[in-house]
C-alpha cells in the first residue's frame, strides 16, 4: 500500500470514528444502562441513580453525535447507505433517545405526583435506545442483510447489548454509590454479565461464519496466533469479573472502580475485534473507507481543528468528571 | 405515498421543533451570565434567585434542543443521502466544527453550570456559565454558515457533480452569512426576552412582588425593547441582501408577479399561483420599489422572471407577513411596557396581560422567518447546485409515513408538556417569591460555594 495523503486521511478518520464510537459505547453505555436498571430500582434509589449520571449524560451522548458526524463528514456515501438500510431502527433509536433525554429533565421539574410517569418513560427510552443500537449492530455485522435469520440474530444482539449496557450501569453504580444500592448493583452486574458474555460470543461466532473474507482474516496462520489474545483476554476478564462480583463490596470500598474499568476493556477488545474484521470496509464487503471518503482537502480542513480541539475536549471532560467525583450525592440546581 | 413529499414534511417538522429550543438557549445562556455577573458584583441574592429560576428553563430547553438536534444529524443520512453525497465536502466540515467547538463545550460545562454551584468556586461556576453561552453561540455560527451557504453558495467548484471547497473563508463568510447570523442571534435574543418578560408578567399577575420577579421582568422587557428596533433594521438589510442574491425569494415574499418599476407594496392578498395573480389585493402604490430600490422608478424583480423555478408563493408570502406583524407587535408591547416600568416604575395590569401571550411571540416569529427563508429557497436545496428532489433517499413512502407519524405525535406531546412545565415553574416561583424565604439562611448558603471534598 502506498502511504500518501489521500490514502492516509480516510484511515485517520476511520480511526477517529472508531474512537468516538468506542467512547460513546462506554460512556453513554453506563448511563443508558442505569436507565435500564431503573426498572429494578426502588423509588428512593432512582434519585441516587440519576445523581450518579446527571452531570455527565449529555456530554456522553455527544460522542454519538461526533461518531455520526464523522461518518457523515468523512464517509458521506457510506452514511447514506448504512442509515437508509437501517431506517426504522434508527428511528427507534432516536425515539428512545428523545424520550430518555427529556424524561431526565422533566422528572426533576414536574409536580411530585407526575414523577413516576417520567421514571417509566426514562426506563422505556433507555431500553429502546439500547435495543435499537444492538439491533443495528446485528444487522451491520451481517452486512446489512435483512432476511429472517438476520433479524433474529439482530434481536439477539439487541438483548445482549442492552444487557451489556446494564452491566456497565451496574458497574458505575458500584463505583458511585454505597450501602444497599451498592450491594444491589453487584447483584445486577452478575446477572447482566451472563447475557453480555453470550452476546459477545454470538457476535464473535456469527461474524466469521457469515463472511468467508472475515473467516479467512481470523482463522489462517499466522494471524490466528497473534489474534488469539483478543478472545482469551476477554474471556479472562469475564471470569475475573464473575469472581470479583462475589467479593464486592469490599471493606473500605476497595476495588469499586475496577469492574467498570474491566468492562470498558472488554468493550474495547470486542470493538478491536470488529474493527479488525471489517477493515478496510465501512459498509461490510461493499464499500471501502477509501471509496466512501470525502475529498481529502475537506478532511484535512477538519483534521486541523480536530488535532487542536480534541485534546481540549478530553481535558475538560476529565475535569468535569473530577468535579463530580466521589460518591453520588443529591443533585440540586442551587 | 410520495417519499419526497413525506420526507420534506418530516424534515420541516423536525427542524421546526428543533429550532424552538436553540432559539431560547442561544441567548438565554448570555442572560444567565448577566444574572450571574450582576450577582457577583452586587451580592444581591435576588439576582441569584433569578439565575436559579431561569437555569431550570435553560436546562429543559437545552435537553429538548439536544435530543431533537441528534435527530437532525441522522436525518441527513436516513432521508437525504443525496445531500451529503453532493455537497458533503462543504457541509461535512462545517457540521464537524460545530460538534468539535460547540457541542462538547456546552454539554460538558452544562453539568457544572447546573449542578456545580457548590462544588466549584464561584469564579469557575461563572466561567462555566460563560462557556455554555459561548458554546451555544458557536453552534449557531456554524449552522448558520452552512445554512447561508445553501442559500448563497460561494468558494467552491463542481467536479463530476460533487462540490469541492476552494476557499474556506469564502465558504463560511458567504454573501448572506453575516446578515443571517445577526438576524438569527437577534431573533434568539427577542425570543428569550419575551419569554422572560411573559413568564415574569405571569408571576406578577399571580401576586408575586419579589425582587427577583422585578429583576427578571425588567431584564426581559429592556432586552426586548432594545433589540427590536435593531432587528427591524437588520431584517431590512437582510432583505436587500436576499434581493441581490435570491430575487425569486423576494418576488415570492412580496407576491409580485411582474418585473418592473413602480411596483406596489402588497399589504394583503391571496396569491393565486394557477392564475399567476393576486386576489383580494390591498397594496400601496410604488412602495415596494421605494423600499427595495429606494426609488419609485426602481425595477423590482417579479415572479414572471422565474417561471417554474420559483418557490411556492402563498406560504412564503404569508410567513413573511406573520414575521413582520409579530415584529411590529413586539415593538409596541415592549416599548409600552418599558415606558411604564422604567418611567413610571409600575406595571399596569393590561400591559402585564399583553406580555403573557407575547411569551411565545419569539417562537412564532422565528418559525415564520425560518419558513420564509427555507421555503423561499425551493425548489433548490442548495441554491443553483442541488434540487431538493435530487437529494431524497431510496426509502419507501410507507416507512417515511410511519416515522413521520411517530415524530409528530412525540413532538406534539413534548411541546404540550414543555409549555405546561414552564407555566408550572412560573407558578411555583411566584409562590416561593411570595413566601420570601429567610434571607439569613439564604445568605450563608449562597456565600459559601464549596469545592468537592472540602
CSV table of N, CA and C in Angstrom, one decimal, chain A residues 186 190 240-249:
chain,number,residue,atom,x,y,z
A,186,UNK,N,-24.2,-4.9,42.7
A,186,UNK,CA,-23.3,-6.0,42.5
A,186,UNK,C,-24.1,-7.2,41.9
A,190,UNK,N,-23.8,-9.1,38.2
A,190,UNK,CA,-23.6,-10.6,38.0
A,190,UNK,C,-24.6,-11.1,36.9
A,240,UNK,N,-12.7,-13.1,35.7
A,240,UNK,CA,-12.3,-12.2,36.8
A,240,UNK,C,-13.4,-11.4,37.4
A,241,UNK,N,-14.3,-10.8,36.5
A,241,UNK,CA,-15.4,-10.0,36.9
A,241,UNK,C,-16.4,-10.9,37.7
A,242,UNK,N,-16.6,-12.1,37.2
A,242,UNK,CA,-17.5,-13.0,37.9
A,242,UNK,C,-17.1,-13.3,39.3
A,243,UNK,N,-15.8,-13.6,39.4
A,243,UNK,CA,-15.3,-13.9,40.8
A,243,UNK,C,-15.3,-12.7,41.6
A,244,UNK,N,-15.0,-11.6,41.0
A,244,UNK,CA,-14.9,-10.3,41.8
A,244,UNK,C,-16.3,-10.0,42.3
A,245,UNK,N,-17.3,-10.3,41.6
A,245,UNK,CA,-18.7,-9.9,42.0
A,245,UNK,C,-19.1,-10.6,43.3
A,246,UNK,N,-18.4,-11.7,43.7
A,246,UNK,CA,-18.7,-12.3,44.9
A,246,UNK,C,-17.9,-11.7,46.1
A,247,UNK,N,-17.0,-10.8,45.8
A,247,UNK,CA,-16.2,-10.2,46.8
A,247,UNK,C,-16.5,-8.7,47.0
A,248,UNK,N,-17.5,-8.3,46.3
A,248,UNK,CA,-17.9,-6.8,46.4
A,248,UNK,C,-19.2,-6.7,47.1
A,249,UNK,N,-19.4,-5.6,47.8
A,249,UNK,CA,-18.5,-4.5,48.1
A,249,UNK,C,-17.4,-4.9,49.1
